[in-house]
CSV table of C-alpha atoms in Angstrom, one decimal:
chain,number,residue,atom,x,y,z
M,570,MET,CA,229.5,129.3,256.9
M,571,LYS,CA,227.6,129.0,260.4
M,572,GLN,CA,224.4,127.6,261.2
M,573,ASP,CA,221.8,129.2,263.1
M,574,PRO,CA,221.5,126.6,266.1
M,575,ALA,CA,217.7,127.5,266.2
M,576,VAL,CA,218.0,126.6,262.3
M,577,VAL,CA,219.5,123.3,262.8
M,578,GLU,CA,216.9,122.7,266.0
M,579,THR,CA,214.0,123.3,263.6
M,580,SER,CA,215.2,121.1,260.6
M,581,VAL,CA,216.0,118.3,263.4
M,582,THR,CA,212.6,118.7,264.8
M,583,GLN,CA,211.2,118.4,261.3
M,584,HIS,CA,213.1,114.5,260.7
M,585,SER,CA,212.4,113.2,263.7
M,586,GLY,CA,208.6,114.2,263.6
M,587,ALA,CA,208.5,115.4,267.4
M,588,THR,CA,206.5,118.3,268.2
M,589,ARG,CA,209.7,120.1,269.8
M,590,HIS,CA,213.0,119.9,271.2
M,591,PRO,CA,213.3,120.3,274.9
M,592,ALA,CA,215.6,123.7,276.0
M,593,LYS,CA,217.8,122.3,278.8
M,594,ILE,CA,219.7,119.1,279.0
M,595,PRO,CA,217.9,116.6,281.7
M,596,TRP,CA,221.5,115.8,282.9
M,597,PRO,CA,219.7,113.3,285.7
M,598,GLY,CA,218.3,111.3,282.9
M,599,LEU,CA,221.4,111.2,281.3
M,600,LEU,CA,223.9,110.1,284.2
M,601,VAL,CA,221.2,107.1,284.5
M,602,LEU,CA,221.3,106.1,281.4
M,603,ALA,CA,225.1,106.5,281.3
M,604,ALA,CA,224.7,104.2,284.6
M,605,ALA,CA,222.4,101.8,282.8
M,606,GLY,CA,225.3,101.3,279.8
M,607,PHE,CA,227.7,101.1,282.5
M,608,THR,CA,225.9,97.8,283.8
M,609,ALA,CA,225.0,96.6,280.6
M,610,VAL,CA,228.7,96.4,279.5
M,611,THR,CA,229.6,95.0,282.7
M,612,THR,CA,226.8,92.3,282.3
M,613,GLU,CA,228.4,91.7,278.9
M,614,LEU,CA,231.9,91.0,280.0
M,615,LEU,CA,231.9,89.8,283.7
M,616,PRO,CA,231.5,86.0,282.8
M,617,SER,CA,235.1,86.2,281.6
M,618,GLY,CA,236.8,87.5,284.3
M,619,LEU,CA,234.5,84.5,286.4
M,620,LEU,CA,235.1,81.6,284.1
M,621,PRO,CA,237.0,79.3,286.6
M,622,GLN,CA,234.7,80.1,289.2
M,623,ILE,CA,231.4,79.5,287.0
M,624,SER,CA,233.3,76.6,285.8
M,625,ARG,CA,233.6,74.7,288.4
M,626,ASP,CA,230.3,75.3,290.4
M,627,LEU,CA,228.2,74.0,287.4
M,628,GLY,CA,230.8,71.2,286.7
M,629,VAL,CA,231.8,72.4,283.3
M,630,GLN,CA,234.9,72.8,281.1
M,631,GLU,CA,235.9,76.0,281.0
M,632,SER,CA,235.2,76.3,277.2
M,633,ALA,CA,232.2,75.4,278.0
M,634,VAL,CA,231.2,78.1,280.2
M,635,GLY,CA,232.9,80.5,277.0
M,636,SER,CA,228.9,80.2,275.3
M,637,LEU,CA,227.6,82.9,278.4
M,638,THR,CA,229.4,85.4,276.2
M,639,ALA,CA,229.1,84.0,272.8
M,640,ALA,CA,225.1,83.4,273.0
M,641,TYR,CA,225.2,86.9,274.8
M,642,ALA,CA,226.6,88.3,271.4
M,643,ALA,CA,224.5,86.2,269.3
M,644,VAL,CA,221.5,86.9,270.5
M,645,ILE,CA,222.2,90.4,270.2
M,646,VAL,CA,222.6,90.0,266.1
M,647,PHE,CA,219.3,88.3,265.7
M,648,THR,CA,216.9,89.8,268.0
M,649,ALA,CA,218.4,93.9,268.2
M,650,LEU,CA,216.7,95.0,264.8
M,651,PRO,CA,213.4,93.1,264.5
M,652,LEU,CA,212.7,93.9,268.3
M,653,SER,CA,213.6,97.6,268.4
M,654,ARG,CA,211.5,97.8,265.4
M,655,PHE,CA,208.3,96.1,266.0
M,656,LEU,CA,208.4,97.8,270.0
M,657,ALA,CA,209.7,101.0,269.0
M,658,GLY,CA,206.1,101.9,267.5
M,659,ARG,CA,203.9,99.9,270.3
M,660,PHE,CA,205.2,101.6,273.4
M,661,PRO,CA,206.6,105.0,274.8
M,662,ARG,CA,210.0,104.9,274.5
M,663,LYS,CA,210.8,105.9,278.3
M,664,THR,CA,208.6,102.7,279.1
M,665,LEU,CA,210.7,100.5,276.8
M,666,LEU,CA,214.2,101.9,278.6
M,667,VAL,CA,212.8,101.4,281.9
M,668,ALA,CA,211.6,97.5,281.1
M,669,THR,CA,215.1,96.9,279.5
M,670,VAL,CA,217.1,98.3,282.3
M,671,LEU,CA,214.5,95.6,284.6
M,672,SER,CA,215.2,92.9,281.9
M,673,PHE,CA,218.9,93.3,283.2
M,674,ALA,CA,218.5,92.6,286.5
M,675,LEU,CA,216.3,89.5,286.1
M,676,SER,CA,218.6,87.8,283.7
M,677,ASN,CA,221.3,88.5,286.3
M,678,VAL,CA,219.2,87.1,289.1
M,679,LEU,CA,218.1,84.2,287.2
M,680,LEU,CA,222.0,83.2,286.5
M,681,ALA,CA,222.9,83.5,289.5
M,682,LEU,CA,220.1,81.1,290.5
M,683,SER,CA,221.1,78.9,287.4
M,684,PRO,CA,221.5,74.9,288.4
M,685,THR,CA,223.1,74.1,285.0
M,686,LEU,CA,224.6,75.2,282.2
M,687,GLU,CA,221.7,75.2,280.0
M,688,ILE,CA,219.8,77.7,282.2
M,689,ALA,CA,222.9,80.1,282.7
M,690,VAL,CA,222.8,80.2,278.9
M,691,ALA,CA,219.0,81.1,278.7
M,692,ALA,CA,219.4,83.7,281.2
M,693,ARG,CA,222.3,85.3,279.6
M,694,LEU,CA,220.0,85.0,276.4
M,695,LEU,CA,217.2,87.5,277.9
M,696,GLY,CA,220.5,89.7,278.8
M,697,GLY,CA,221.2,89.5,275.2
M,698,ILE,CA,218.2,90.5,274.2
M,699,ALA,CA,217.9,93.3,276.9
M,700,HIS,CA,221.8,94.4,275.6
M,701,GLY,CA,220.4,94.9,272.2
M,702,MET,CA,217.2,96.9,272.7
M,703,LEU,CA,219.2,99.1,275.1
M,704,TRP,CA,221.6,100.3,272.4
M,705,SER,CA,219.2,100.3,270.0
M,706,SER,CA,216.4,102.5,271.8
M,707,MET,CA,218.7,104.7,274.0
M,708,PRO,CA,220.2,106.9,271.2
M,709,PRO,CA,217.5,107.8,269.2
M,710,TYR,CA,215.4,108.2,272.8
M,711,VAL,CA,218.3,110.9,273.7
M,712,ALA,CA,218.1,112.6,270.6
M,713,ARG,CA,214.4,113.2,271.2
M,714,ILE,CA,214.9,114.7,275.0
M,715,VAL,CA,218.3,116.7,274.1
M,716,PRO,CA,218.3,120.7,272.6
M,717,ALA,CA,219.0,119.3,269.0
M,718,HIS,CA,222.3,121.5,268.8
M,719,SER,CA,223.3,119.0,272.1
M,720,VAL,CA,223.2,115.4,270.9
M,721,GLY,CA,226.6,115.2,270.7
M,722,LYS,CA,227.6,116.5,273.9
M,723,SER,CA,224.6,114.4,275.3
M,724,MET,CA,225.8,110.9,273.7
M,725,ALA,CA,229.1,111.8,275.1
M,726,VAL,CA,227.4,111.8,278.8
M,727,VAL,CA,225.6,108.8,278.1
M,728,PHE,CA,228.3,107.0,276.5
M,729,SER,CA,231.0,107.5,279.0
M,730,GLY,CA,229.4,104.5,281.3
M,731,ASN,CA,230.1,102.2,278.1
M,732,SER,CA,233.4,102.9,278.8
M,733,ILE,CA,234.2,103.4,282.3
M,734,ALA,CA,232.7,99.8,282.1
M,735,LEU,CA,235.9,98.7,279.7
M,736,ALA,CA,238.0,99.8,282.2
M,737,VAL,CA,236.8,99.5,285.6
M,738,GLY,CA,233.3,97.7,285.5
M,739,ALA,CA,234.6,94.0,284.6
M,740,PRO,CA,238.0,94.1,286.9
M,741,ILE,CA,235.6,95.4,290.1
M,742,GLY,CA,233.0,92.6,289.3
M,743,THR,CA,235.8,90.1,289.3
M,744,LEU,CA,237.7,91.0,292.2
M,745,MET,CA,234.3,91.0,294.1
M,746,GLY,CA,233.5,87.3,293.0
M,747,THR,CA,237.0,86.7,294.3
M,748,PHE,CA,236.2,88.0,297.2
M,749,MET,CA,232.4,86.4,297.3
M,750,THR,CA,231.3,84.1,294.5
M,751,TRP,CA,230.1,84.4,291.1
M,752,ARG,CA,226.3,84.3,292.3
M,753,ALA,CA,226.8,87.2,294.5
M,754,SER,CA,228.5,89.6,292.1
M,755,PHE,CA,225.6,88.5,289.8
M,756,VAL,CA,223.0,89.2,292.5
M,757,ILE,CA,224.9,92.9,293.5
M,758,LEU,CA,224.8,93.6,289.6
M,759,ALA,CA,220.8,92.6,289.2
M,760,GLY,CA,220.3,94.9,292.5
M,761,VAL,CA,222.0,97.8,290.7
M,762,SER,CA,220.1,97.1,287.6
M,763,ALA,CA,216.7,97.5,289.5
M,764,LEU,CA,217.4,100.8,291.1
M,765,LEU,CA,218.6,102.3,288.1
M,766,ALA,CA,215.4,101.2,286.7
M,767,LEU,CA,213.4,102.8,289.6
M,768,LEU,CA,215.5,105.7,289.2
M,769,ALA,CA,214.5,105.6,285.3
M,770,PHE,CA,211.2,105.8,285.8
M,771,TRP,CA,211.5,108.6,288.3
M,772,LEU,CA,214.3,110.7,285.9
M,773,LEU,CA,213.6,110.0,282.5
M,774,PRO,CA,211.4,112.7,280.8
M,775,PRO,CA,208.8,111.1,278.1
M,776,ALA,CA,210.1,111.5,274.6
M,777,THR,CA,206.9,111.4,271.5
M,778,ASP,CA,206.8,111.9,268.3
M,779,GLY,CA,204.5,114.0,268.5
M,780,THR,CA,201.9,113.9,265.6
M,781,SER,CA,204.4,112.0,263.2
M,782,SER,CA,202.6,108.0,262.0
M,783,LYS,CA,205.1,107.7,259.6
M,784,ALA,CA,207.4,104.4,260.8
M,785,SER,CA,210.9,104.0,260.9
M,786,SER,CA,211.4,102.0,257.7
M,787,LEU,CA,214.8,99.8,257.0
M,788,ARG,CA,214.4,99.7,253.7
M,789,ALA,CA,213.9,103.7,253.4
M,790,ALA,CA,217.2,104.0,255.5
M,791,LEU,CA,219.4,101.5,253.3
M,792,LYS,CA,218.5,104.0,250.6
M,793,LEU,CA,219.8,106.9,252.3
M,794,PRO,CA,223.5,107.3,251.2
M,795,GLY,CA,224.8,108.3,254.4
M,796,VAL,CA,223.6,105.9,256.6
M,797,ILE,CA,225.2,103.0,254.4
M,798,ALA,CA,229.4,104.6,255.0
M,799,VAL,CA,228.4,105.1,258.7
M,800,ALA,CA,226.7,101.7,258.9
M,801,THR,CA,230.1,100.7,257.1
M,802,ALA,CA,232.6,102.2,258.2
M,803,TRP,CA,231.9,102.3,262.4
M,804,PRO,CA,231.7,98.4,262.3
M,805,LEU,CA,235.3,98.4,260.4
M,806,LEU,CA,236.5,100.5,263.4
M,807,LEU,CA,235.2,98.2,265.8
M,808,LEU,CA,236.5,95.5,264.1
M,809,ALA,CA,240.4,96.5,264.1
M,810,HIS,CA,239.8,97.4,267.5
M,811,PHE,CA,238.8,94.5,268.5
M,812,THR,CA,241.3,92.6,266.2
M,813,LEU,CA,243.7,94.1,268.6
M,814,PHE,CA,242.3,94.1,271.6
M,815,THR,CA,241.6,90.8,272.0
M,816,TYR,CA,245.2,89.5,271.0
M,817,ILE,CA,246.9,92.9,273.0
M,818,ALA,CA,248.4,89.9,275.9
M,819,PRO,CA,250.2,87.8,272.8
M,820,PHE,CA,251.4,90.9,271.1
M,821,LEU,CA,252.9,92.7,274.2
M,822,LEU,CA,255.0,89.7,274.9
M,823,ALA,CA,255.9,88.9,272.0
M,824,SER,CA,256.9,92.5,271.6
M,825,GLY,CA,259.0,91.8,275.2
M,826,LEU,CA,256.8,93.0,277.8
M,827,PRO,CA,256.4,91.4,280.9
M,828,GLU,CA,252.4,89.6,281.4
M,829,ALA,CA,252.1,92.4,284.0
M,830,ALA,CA,251.9,94.7,280.4
M,831,THR,CA,248.2,93.3,279.6
M,832,GLY,CA,245.9,94.7,282.6
M,833,LEU,CA,247.8,97.9,282.4
M,834,SER,CA,247.7,98.4,278.8
M,835,LEU,CA,243.6,97.1,279.1
M,836,SER,CA,243.2,99.6,282.1
M,837,VAL,CA,245.5,102.5,280.3
M,838,VAL,CA,243.1,102.1,276.8
M,839,GLY,CA,240.1,102.2,278.9
M,840,VAL,CA,240.7,105.2,281.3
M,841,SER,CA,242.2,107.1,278.2
M,842,SER,CA,238.9,106.3,276.2
M,843,LEU,CA,237.4,109.0,278.6
M,844,VAL,CA,238.9,111.7,277.5
M,845,GLY,CA,238.0,110.8,274.0
M,846,ILE,CA,234.3,110.9,275.2
M,847,TRP,CA,235.0,114.1,276.8
M,848,ILE,CA,236.8,115.7,273.8
M,849,ALA,CA,234.3,113.9,271.6
M,850,GLY,CA,231.3,116.3,273.9
M,851,LEU,CA,232.8,119.5,273.0
M,852,THR,CA,233.3,118.8,268.9
M,853,ALA,CA,230.5,116.6,268.0
M,854,ASP,CA,228.0,119.4,267.6
M,855,SER,CA,230.5,122.0,265.9
M,856,ARG,CA,233.5,120.2,264.1
M,857,PRO,CA,232.0,116.8,263.6
M,858,ARG,CA,233.9,115.7,260.3
M,859,LEU,CA,237.2,117.3,261.4
M,860,SER,CA,236.9,115.6,264.4
M,861,VAL,CA,236.2,112.2,263.2
M,862,ILE,CA,238.9,112.2,260.4
M,863,ALA,CA,241.3,113.5,262.8
M,864,ALA,CA,240.3,110.5,265.6
M,865,VAL,CA,240.2,107.6,262.7
M,866,GLY,CA,244.1,108.6,261.7
M,867,LEU,CA,245.2,108.9,265.2
M,868,LEU,CA,243.8,105.2,265.4
M,869,LEU,CA,245.7,104.4,262.1
M,870,LEU,CA,249.0,106.0,263.3
M,871,ALA,CA,248.7,104.5,266.6
M,872,PHE,CA,247.8,101.0,264.9
M,873,ALA,CA,251.1,101.2,262.2
M,874,LEU,CA,253.6,102.4,265.1
M,875,LEU,CA,253.2,99.4,267.5
M,876,PRO,CA,254.7,97.1,266.1
M,877,LEU,CA,257.8,99.5,266.3
M,878,LEU,CA,257.7,101.2,269.2
M,879,GLY,CA,255.1,98.9,271.3
M,880,GLY,CA,258.6,96.7,272.7
M,881,THR,CA,259.4,99.8,275.6
M,882,TRP,CA,256.8,100.7,278.1
M,883,VAL,CA,257.0,104.6,277.0
M,884,GLY,CA,256.3,103.4,273.2
M,885,ALA,CA,253.5,100.5,274.2
M,886,PHE,CA,251.6,103.1,276.9
M,887,ALA,CA,251.9,106.2,274.9
M,888,LEU,CA,250.5,104.5,271.5
M,889,MET,CA,247.5,102.6,273.5
M,890,THR,CA,246.8,106.3,275.4
M,891,VAL,CA,246.3,107.6,271.7
M,892,TRP,CA,244.6,104.6,270.7
M,893,GLY,CA,242.1,104.8,273.5
M,894,ILE,CA,241.4,108.5,273.1
M,895,ALA,CA,241.0,108.7,269.5
M,896,PHE,CA,238.5,105.1,269.6
M,897,GLY,CA,236.5,106.9,272.8
M,898,ALA,CA,236.1,109.5,271.0
M,899,ILE,CA,235.3,107.6,267.2
M,900,GLY,CA,232.1,106.3,269.0
M,901,ILE,CA,230.8,109.4,270.0
M,902,TYR,CA,231.4,110.6,266.4
M,903,ASN,CA,229.5,108.0,264.6
M,904,GLN,CA,226.5,107.4,267.2
M,905,ALA,CA,225.8,111.5,266.2
M,906,ALA,CA,226.6,110.4,262.9
M,907,ILE,CA,224.1,107.6,262.5
M,908,LEU,CA,221.3,109.4,264.0
M,909,GLN,CA,221.6,112.5,261.6
M,910,ALA,CA,222.2,110.3,258.5
M,911,GLY,CA,219.0,108.1,259.2
M,912,GLY,CA,216.8,111.3,259.7
M,913,GLU,CA,213.4,110.3,259.8
M,914,HIS,CA,214.0,106.6,260.1
M,915,LYS,CA,217.1,107.1,262.7
M,916,ASP,CA,215.1,104.6,264.5
M,917,ALA,CA,216.0,102.0,261.6
M,918,ALA,CA,219.5,103.2,261.0
M,919,ASN,CA,220.4,103.0,264.4
M,920,GLY,CA,219.4,99.6,264.9
M,921,LEU,CA,221.2,98.6,261.7
M,922,THR,CA,224.3,99.7,263.4
M,923,VAL,CA,223.6,97.5,266.6
M,924,VAL,CA,223.6,94.7,264.4
M,925,THR,CA,226.7,95.3,262.2
M,926,ILE,CA,228.6,96.9,265.4
M,927,GLN,CA,228.0,93.3,266.9
M,928,LEU,CA,229.1,91.6,263.6
M,929,GLY,CA,232.2,93.8,263.2
M,930,ILE,CA,233.3,93.0,267.2
M,931,ALA,CA,232.6,88.8,266.4
M,932,VAL,CA,235.0,89.2,262.8
M,933,GLY,CA,237.6,91.5,264.7
M,934,ALA,CA,238.2,88.6,267.2
M,935,GLY,CA,238.4,85.8,264.2
M,936,TYR,CA,240.4,88.2,262.1
M,937,GLY,CA,242.8,88.9,265.0
M,938,ALA,CA,243.1,85.2,265.3
M,939,LEU,CA,244.3,85.0,261.8
M,940,ALA,CA,246.5,87.3,262.1
M,941,LEU,CA,248.3,86.1,264.9
M,942,THR,CA,248.6,82.3,263.3
M,943,THR,CA,249.9,83.8,259.9
M,944,ALA,CA,252.1,86.7,260.6
M,945,GLY,CA,252.4,86.6,264.1
M,946,ALA,CA,251.8,88.2,266.9
M,947,GLN,CA,254.1,91.5,266.6
M,948,LEU,CA,252.1,92.4,263.1
M,949,VAL,CA,248.7,92.0,264.7
M,950,PRO,CA,248.4,95.7,264.9
M,951,LEU,CA,249.5,96.1,261.3
M,952,ALA,CA,246.4,93.7,260.8
M,953,ALA,CA,244.1,96.3,262.8
M,954,ALA,CA,245.7,99.1,260.6
M,955,LEU,CA,243.5,97.5,257.6
M,956,PRO,CA,240.2,97.7,258.4
M,957,THR,CA,241.0,101.4,259.7
M,958,ALA,CA,242.4,102.7,256.7
M,959,VAL,CA,239.5,101.7,254.8
M,960,ALA,CA,237.0,103.6,257.2
M,961,LEU,CA,239.4,106.3,257.0
M,962,ALA,CA,238.6,106.4,253.2
M,963,ILE,CA,235.3,105.9,253.6
M,964,ILE,CA,234.8,108.5,256.1
M,965,VAL,CA,236.5,111.0,254.2
M,966,ALA,CA,234.1,110.2,250.7
M,967,ALA,CA,231.4,110.6,252.6
M,968,ARG,CA,231.2,114.6,252.5
M,969,ARG,CA,227.5,115.1,251.9
M,970,GLY,CA,226.4,111.8,253.7
M,971,GLY,CA,227.3,110.3,256.4
M,972,TYR,CA,230.4,112.8,257.8
M,973,PRO,CA,229.2,116.6,256.7
M,974,ALA,CA,230.7,119.1,257.8
M,975,GLY,CA,229.3,121.0,261.3
M,976,PRO,CA,227.9,124.5,261.8
M,977,ARG,CA,231.4,125.6,262.9
M,978,GLU,CA,233.1,124.1,259.6
M,979,LYS,CA,234.2,125.9,256.7
M,980,ARG,CA,231.8,124.9,254.0
M,981,ARG,CA,233.4,124.6,250.5
């Protein structure tokens, strides 16, 4: 049975507490947010590509420079949820986003000027706080400034910046550091962030919650079965992704492919994820349930077949293309799912997933290391397949909660 988009829009408006949804998608603002996401992910990943330069300049071991990435991720886990809950009800959402993007600029300037590793870590802590705030506040904000029946499409646009950064952001920054210095790379990144903050102030529409005074409650969100389902399945999929993504080099080498295949494979996953985001943008609002099940099923199939077919260029890159497409789409489907499942508590529910996703990424790297040492590099994809299968089971079971049928799907 189809739902009238007007009915859907009214329902979302009531749950969100907003007075109304706009009639049109603010495309310039969404593109600015996509660029902000690109900058955030590039900021997170850039130290890894510049690690030798930073190590030599600061006079510390390369292993110590790894703390710049670890500190960034750790502070997200501990600050994203409490800060988003504390600030969201006290400041306009647009103001928070502009301030968050400016915080990236400040973090990168401080990092570029850091004379010691300790100050560099402090600068990265600020960046991590900004990162957590951006991904906690941006999806609920987008859900309030676009038509209710276009939330999935809008999320696809915004999240495209994330995938583009994974594909080309860090490599471009690393190349800049090769031709200039690592400090210049972060200064340029800071300048981009400052420019985006100005554009955000100019182009982003305000988002208000109307007359609703009820605060978004994490406790109430946790009582919603759909929130628990999405907040469990989504991190499991990130865990699976980073189980293999982190150790793709040893897997390819063990499969008989040359070292050059590693960089190409990472680019294949990143670029093909853009195709997945595009597909999700077309289907997330109309057929979310069947689409997410299909995407996770394809991801599971790719992981299961990689040990068998990953020893050839054609087999490896064909399956990595499927992996990238499925993974890119999965993020959009889950983002739309958590906002719908959270209802009037969507802010708290979204903040919860920001934390659980970071935990999933961290555990994925450790789980992958365990699989690498115990089962061997060629079986790491099968280790990634296990949490993917669990996530698929959760999604299939959560028909009425986290992953309901969409307006164009047959209801039973």
